[in-house]
N, CA, C and O of each residue as an XYZ file, in Angstrom:
544
protein
N     133.718    113.099     25.007
C     132.425    113.306     26.090
C     132.376    112.534     27.040
O     132.162    111.338     26.842
N     132.582    113.089     28.419
C     132.856    112.313     29.861
C     131.255    112.342     30.200
O     130.379    113.056     29.712
N     131.185    111.515     31.015
C     129.954    111.035     32.061
C     129.768    111.279     33.149
O     130.622    110.604     33.725
N     128.974    112.037     34.209
C     128.910    111.780     35.664
C     128.310    109.853     36.166
O     127.675    109.014     35.527
N     128.673    109.849     37.003
C     128.048    108.672     37.827
C     127.248    109.008     38.877
O     127.670    109.481     39.932
N     125.726    108.704     38.540
C     124.769    108.944     39.847
C     124.581    107.610     40.019
O     124.304    106.754     39.179
N     124.814    107.486     41.558
C     124.530    105.843     42.047
C     123.427    106.297     42.984
O     123.417    107.196     43.825
N     122.358    105.290     42.546
C     120.693    105.692     43.163
C     120.123    104.146     43.961
O     119.987    103.249     43.128
N     119.864    103.827     45.064
C     119.688    103.051     45.800
C     118.738    103.032     47.639
O     118.019    103.936     48.066
N     118.987    102.086     48.155
C     118.443    101.838     49.177
C     119.638    101.984     50.100
O     120.716    101.398     50.008
N     119.237    102.906     51.039
C     119.946    102.819     52.706
C     121.148    103.587     51.830
O     121.114    104.484     50.987
N     122.299    102.751     52.473
C     123.338    103.148     52.570
C     124.321    102.572     51.036
O     125.530    102.558     50.804
N     123.397    102.250     50.417
C     124.050    101.517     49.202
C     124.986    102.347     48.432
O     126.186    102.094     48.321
N     124.481    103.185     47.993
C     124.788    104.455     46.950
C     125.993    104.424     47.942
O     126.754    103.524     47.590
N     126.462    105.094     49.085
C     127.628    105.931     49.463
C     128.699    104.767     49.958
O     129.797    105.263     50.211
N     128.620    103.061     50.191
C     129.199    102.199     49.833
C     129.397    101.909     48.560
O     130.168    100.975     48.340
N     128.862    102.507     47.561
C     129.061    101.771     46.227
C     130.069    102.874     46.052
O     131.162    102.406     45.732
N     130.062    104.071     46.147
C     130.626    105.399     45.858
C     132.386    104.955     46.421
O     133.333    105.086     45.645
N     132.547    104.480     47.745
C     133.695    104.596     48.531
C     134.407    103.650     47.579
O     135.537    103.861     47.138
N     133.563    102.457     47.260
C     134.299    101.212     46.415
C     135.033    101.891     45.271
O     136.148    101.522     44.901
N     134.336    102.935     44.708
C     135.019    103.300     43.395
C     135.798    104.270     43.606
O     136.605    104.338     42.679
N     135.959    105.060     44.370
C     137.046    105.987     45.005
C     138.136    105.256     45.733
O     139.262    105.753     45.764
N     137.921    104.284     46.232
C     139.089    103.555     46.888
C     139.883    102.903     45.820
O     141.061    103.249     45.738
N     139.379    101.903     44.881
C     139.721    100.812     44.490
C     140.246    101.420     42.546
O     141.105    100.952     41.798
N     139.245    102.617     42.331
C     139.608    103.357     41.050
C     140.426    104.571     41.218
O     141.348    104.869     40.459
N     140.061    105.248     42.227
C     140.477    106.574     42.584
C     139.910    107.527     41.998
O     140.525    108.386     41.366
N     138.376    107.479     42.174
C     138.040    108.555     41.555
C     137.673    109.445     42.645
O     137.230    109.158     43.757
N     137.986    110.789     42.032
C     137.723    112.092     43.372
C     136.606    113.099     42.683
O     136.532    114.291     42.981
N     135.929    112.586     41.922
C     134.601    114.104     41.241
C     133.610    113.307     40.192
O     134.054    112.427     39.454
N     132.824    113.531     40.195
C     131.860    113.118     38.987
C     131.248    112.079     39.383
O     131.000    111.249     38.509
N     130.839    111.799     40.701
C     129.739    110.446     41.279
C     129.017    111.026     42.306
O     129.495    111.572     43.301
N     127.678    110.866     41.989
C     126.886    111.514     42.909
C     125.925    110.257     43.383
O     125.699    109.247     42.715
N     125.361    110.597     44.837
C     124.833    109.252     45.465
C     123.186    110.239     45.760
O     123.038    111.459     45.818
N     122.324    109.314     45.874
C     120.885    109.280     46.082
C     120.358    108.269     46.770
O     120.374    107.122     46.324
N     119.779    108.617     48.054
C     119.370    107.139     48.404
C     118.281    107.626     49.217
O     118.407    108.730     49.746
N     116.751    106.642     49.465
C     116.172    106.013     49.891
C     116.241    105.215     51.270
O     116.642    104.055     51.366
N     115.798    105.998     52.306
C     115.497    105.262     53.396
C     114.041    106.151     54.437
O     113.484    107.205     54.134
N     113.789    105.325     55.581
C     113.149    105.954     56.114
C     112.839    107.348     56.633
O     111.738    107.857     56.844
N     114.049    107.847     56.792
C     113.878    109.009     56.641
C     114.290    110.220     55.284
O     114.838    111.308     55.462
N     113.986    109.826     54.383
C     114.624    110.387     53.414
C     113.555    109.715     52.135
O     114.096    109.188     51.163
N     112.408    109.764     52.201
C     111.374    109.121     51.382
C     111.674    109.522     49.629
O     112.249    110.548     49.267
N     111.226    108.631     48.856
C     111.518    108.559     47.660
C     110.692    109.324     46.550
O     110.785    109.296     45.323
N     109.480    110.325     47.776
C     109.024    111.426     46.961
C     110.185    112.628     47.196
O     110.642    113.254     46.240
N     110.502    112.811     48.249
C     111.727    113.475     48.489
C     112.880    113.303     47.348
O     113.341    114.200     46.643
N     113.204    112.021     47.346
C     114.772    111.827     46.587
C     114.329    111.907     45.046
O     115.218    111.682     44.225
N     112.984    112.217     44.551
C     112.492    112.473     43.015
C     112.262    113.999     42.906
O     112.051    114.334     41.740
N     112.246    114.948     43.735
C     112.686    116.314     43.472
C     113.944    116.376     43.784
O     114.037    117.589     43.972
N     114.823    116.019     43.948
C     116.473    115.884     44.208
C     116.748    115.820     42.744
O     117.107    116.724     41.989
N     116.476    114.416     42.473
C     116.531    113.650     41.046
C     116.222    114.768     39.996
O     116.993    114.994     39.063
N     115.244    115.347     40.161
C     114.357    116.294     39.094
C     115.530    117.493     39.016
O     116.058    117.654     37.916
N     115.899    118.220     39.971
C     116.985    119.249     39.828
C     117.934    118.719     39.770
O     118.788    119.600     39.669
N     118.579    117.402     39.764
C     120.203    117.300     39.206
C     120.052    117.164     37.675
O     120.857    117.617     36.861
N     119.127    116.610     37.436
C     118.682    116.278     35.839
C     118.570    117.612     35.202
O     119.217    117.710     34.160
N     117.807    118.824     35.627
C     117.663    120.149     35.148
C     119.225    120.481     34.674
O     119.324    121.302     33.762
N     120.003    120.125     35.015
C     121.567    120.510     34.471
C     121.860    120.165     33.353
O     122.664    120.769     32.643
N     120.930    118.611     32.873
C     121.495    118.762     31.437
C     122.711    117.875     31.088
O     123.132    117.603     29.964
N     123.161    117.502     32.232
C     124.586    116.759     31.878
C     124.731    115.393     31.684
O     124.227    114.558     32.435
N     125.443    115.114     30.642
C     125.449    113.539     30.481
C     125.686    112.740     31.587
O     126.555    112.975     32.426
N     124.582    111.373     31.606
C     124.932    110.769     33.201
C     125.165    109.567     33.300
O     125.610    109.760     32.168
N     125.340    108.378     33.526
C     124.990    107.135     33.697
C     124.652    107.233     35.020
O     125.304    107.817     35.885
N     123.411    106.532     35.185
C     122.591    106.255     36.885
C     122.466    104.390     36.896
O     121.989    103.593     36.089
N     123.111    104.241     38.151
C     123.133    102.923     38.503
C     122.579    102.615     39.656
O     123.060    102.936     40.742
N     121.238    101.791     39.455
C     120.570    101.682     41.004
C     120.603     99.918     41.300
O     120.818     98.977     40.535
N     120.311     99.977     42.650
C     120.733     98.967     43.122
C     120.295     97.314     42.949
O     120.973     96.289     43.031
N     118.990     97.519     42.699
C     118.007     96.416     42.313
C     117.071     96.701     41.547
O     116.129     97.400     41.922
N     117.188     96.105     40.086
C     116.490     96.199     39.180
C     114.344     95.903     39.905
O     113.867     95.012     40.608
N     113.725     97.089     39.280
C     112.335     97.146     39.547
C     112.097     97.281     40.903
O     111.019     96.991     41.422
N     113.266     97.801     41.625
C     113.055     98.523     42.669
C     112.425     99.792     43.021
O     112.126    100.338     41.959
N     112.097    100.486     43.971
C     111.556    101.773     44.054
C     112.288    103.043     43.311
O     111.792    103.811     42.487
N     113.955    103.027     43.991
C     114.373    103.760     43.003
C     114.890    103.572     41.392
O     115.189    104.350     40.486
N     114.831    102.270     41.534
C     115.161    102.024     40.027
C     113.904    102.423     39.040
O     114.155    102.826     37.904
N     112.605    102.307     39.479
C     111.167    102.884     38.687
C     111.205    103.989     38.598
O     110.780    104.539     37.583
N     111.781    104.753     39.738
C     111.253    106.061     40.155
C     112.046    107.104     38.694
O     111.686    108.075     38.027
N     113.340    106.153     38.751
C     113.991    107.090     38.165
C     113.893    107.032     36.516
O     114.195    107.920     35.720
N     113.278    105.456     36.203
C     113.121    105.292     34.852
C     111.585    106.270     34.332
O     111.504    106.738     33.197
N     110.451    106.447     35.401
C     109.539    107.409     35.256
C     110.110    108.489     35.228
O     110.087    109.212     34.232
N     110.581    108.717     36.070
C     111.019    110.637     35.746
C     112.022    110.757     34.043
O     111.769    111.647     33.231
N     112.970    109.829     33.834
C     113.428    110.045     32.777
C     112.554    109.777     31.643
O     113.113    110.149     30.611
N     111.417    109.284     31.427
C     110.841    108.672     30.538
C     109.979    110.103     29.878
O     109.471    110.221     28.763
N     110.046    111.270     31.207
C     108.940    112.102     30.691
C     109.616    113.312     30.111
O     108.963    114.210     29.578
N     111.615    113.350     30.269
C     112.468    114.329     29.750
C     112.667    113.508     28.342
O     112.500    112.332     28.018
N     113.185    114.909     27.539
C     113.720    114.158     26.166
C     114.871    115.071     25.913
O     115.057    116.246     26.228
N     115.530    114.281     25.313
C     116.735    114.830     24.668
C     118.510    115.005     25.783
O     119.476    115.765     25.849
N     118.047    113.870     26.378
C     119.225    113.795     27.208
C     119.872    112.759     27.437
O     119.345    111.663     27.628
N     121.326    113.024     27.447
C     122.333    111.781     27.507
C     122.419    110.881     28.398
O     123.591    110.764     28.756
N     121.759    110.220     28.902
C     121.677    109.181     30.171
C     121.318    108.041     29.879
O     120.743    107.872     28.804
N     121.492    107.245     30.514
C     121.913    105.967     30.609
C     121.474    105.027     31.729
O     122.413    104.949     32.521
N     120.567    104.371     32.081
C     119.907    103.802     33.739
C     120.121    102.308     33.565
O     119.788    101.614     32.605
N     120.746    101.949     34.689
C     121.324    100.323     35.281
C     120.767     99.855     35.864
O     119.968    100.630     36.388
N     120.618     98.586     36.267
C     120.354     98.413     37.601
C     120.864     97.001     37.931
O     120.604     96.191     37.042
N     121.643     96.417     39.178
C     121.652     95.477     39.665
C     123.305     95.110     38.979
O     123.605     94.033     38.463
N     124.239     96.322     39.140
C     125.331     95.543     38.249
C     126.519     95.304     39.321
O     126.806     96.035     40.269
N     126.969     94.423     39.035
C     128.145     93.954     39.893
C     129.223     95.314     40.027
O     129.096     96.277     39.271
N     130.281     95.258     41.073
C     130.912     95.970     41.377
C     131.924     95.984     40.541
O     132.471     97.085     40.481
N     132.495     94.945     39.693
C     133.419     95.013     38.437
C     133.033     95.846     37.314
O     133.759     96.631     36.703
N     131.849     95.596     37.117
C     131.408     95.874     35.734
C     131.250     97.924     36.081
O     131.583     98.828     35.315
N     130.569     98.045     37.632
C     130.632     99.272     37.982
C     131.811    100.470     37.756
O     131.796    101.668     37.472
N     132.710     99.575     38.009
C     134.410    100.086     37.965
C     134.744    100.092     36.259
O     135.194    101.058     35.644
N     134.530     99.262     35.900
C     134.743     98.968     34.243
C     133.862    100.675     33.454
O     134.330    101.573     32.753
N     132.581    100.457     33.982
C     131.849    101.413     32.974
C     131.924    103.134     33.440
O     131.544    104.169     32.893
N     132.667    102.799     34.825
C     132.949    104.468     35.594
C     134.323    105.107     35.207
O     134.464    106.330     35.181
N     135.505    104.080     34.856
C     136.472    104.293     34.050
C     136.416    104.724     32.405
O     137.262    105.389     31.808
N     135.345    104.228     31.934
C     135.194    104.469     30.574
C     133.933    106.184     30.621
O     133.833    106.900     29.625
N     133.363    106.406     31.599
C     132.476    107.021     31.715
C     133.364    108.544     31.956
O     133.130    109.611     31.389
N     134.376    108.275     32.918
C     135.131    109.780     34.014
C     136.282    110.025     32.926
O     136.792    111.064     32.508
N     136.488    108.739     32.641
C     138.461    108.694     32.535
C     138.532    108.925     30.627
O     138.668    109.900     29.889
N     138.359    107.459     30.429
C     138.176    107.129     29.014
C     137.285    108.259     27.846
O     137.751    108.956     26.945
N     135.762    108.070     28.339
C     135.027    109.113     27.499
C     134.651    108.575     26.770
O     134.970    107.387     26.815
N     133.844    108.957     25.738
C     133.124    108.754     24.381
C     133.091    110.235     23.514
O     133.042    111.433     23.792
N     133.153    109.344     22.231
C     133.027    110.532     21.172
C     131.851    111.170     21.263
O     131.756    112.395     21.200
N     130.380    109.975     21.498
C     129.639    110.946     22.057
C     128.509    109.581     22.375
O     128.899    108.462     22.711
N     127.174    109.935     22.200
C     126.308    109.180     23.493
C     126.524    107.509     22.538
O     126.752    106.351     22.891
N     126.354    108.040     21.523
C     125.814    106.102     20.658
C     127.142    105.254     20.873
O     126.990    104.053     21.099
N     128.567    105.825     20.817
C     129.405    105.211     21.725
C     129.544    104.608     22.968
O     130.166    103.598     23.294
N     128.772    105.494     23.701
C     128.663    104.952     25.297
C     127.871    103.666     25.527
O     128.036    102.777     26.363
N     127.076    103.793     24.677
C     125.526    102.998     24.521
C     126.206    101.882     24.103
O     125.986    100.884     24.791
N     127.157    101.712     22.951
C     127.683    100.468     22.633
C     128.877    100.022     23.258
O     129.384     98.924     23.029
N     129.264    100.747     23.934
C     130.573    100.213     24.953
C     129.661     99.471     26.016
O     130.031     98.324     26.266
N     128.737     99.839     26.565
C     127.831     99.013     27.748
C     127.131     98.253     27.668
O     126.760     97.562     28.616
N     126.633     98.126     26.191
C     126.324     96.858     26.041
C     126.912     95.655     25.709
O     126.592     94.515     26.048
N     128.084     96.164     24.791
C     129.610     94.603     24.842
C     129.679     94.476     25.882
O     129.662     93.261     26.080
N     129.807     95.355     27.414
C     130.483     94.998     28.524
C     129.029     94.085     29.186
O     128.998     93.535     30.286
N     128.200     94.115     28.437
C     126.656     93.447     29.442
C     126.804     91.788     28.644
O     126.622     90.663     29.111
N     127.167     92.203     27.414
C     127.097     91.021     26.734
C     128.094     89.371     27.041
O     127.919     88.157     27.146
N     129.320     90.561     27.079
C     130.331     89.787     27.643
C     130.106     89.043     29.018
O     130.369     87.862     29.245
N     129.542     90.008     29.929
C     129.024     89.482     30.869
C     128.733     88.171     30.884
O     129.233     87.226     31.494
N     127.717     88.273     30.003
C     126.435     87.285     30.169
C     127.066     85.753     29.577
O     126.749     84.600     29.868
N     128.202     86.355     28.522
C     129.126     84.911     28.037
C     129.514     84.098     29.033
O     129.432     82.888     28.825
N     129.985     84.543     30.237
C     130.984     84.094     31.122
C     130.003     83.692     32.088
O     130.348     82.796     32.859
N     128.701     84.234     32.218
C     127.830     83.717     33.932
C     128.049     82.505     33.810
O     128.314     82.003     32.717
N     127.977     81.856     34.880
C     128.149     80.215     35.482
C     126.544     79.926     34.641
O     126.434     78.980     35.421
N     125.878     79.896     34.211
C     124.806     79.097     33.589
C     126.001     78.890     32.443
O     126.930     78.161     32.790
N     126.042     79.328     31.436
C     127.327     79.348     30.368
C     128.117     78.206     30.449
O     128.048     77.123     29.867
N     129.088     78.775     31.503
C     129.781     77.724     32.041
C     129.751     76.455     32.199
O     130.666     75.647     32.039
N     128.597     76.272     32.542
C     127.977     74.672     33.210
C     127.416     73.917     32.288
O     127.315     72.708     32.502
N     126.837     74.610     30.820
C     126.295     74.191     29.764
C     126.938     73.681     28.287
O     126.190     73.307     27.383
């Protein structure tokens, strides 16, 4: 099972992150972006996201800021849907984004539970090596 990657955020963050993943990881497909800006309000983006998720494809959503408008919007939208294979994260580092994208697009997972476990392990490993833990 492979997952699409959906990058959601403010201004040009999604396009910049997609460009990074394409350049460093060599990804050519399966990455979509949605952004909010003064010209592209969150209400319009929500409508676009509803259409995107109507397809029912397994997707990993990454948002720029935990608790920001894009993050709150996607969590609210998906909370009203049932039976989807979607994971939502916010505030990921570029290294973690790259790692998860390789798993989602290239390596794949046997099922949704495997992908959830993989992401959980990566986050736990990251926390083990945080600066706070290094100096304690």
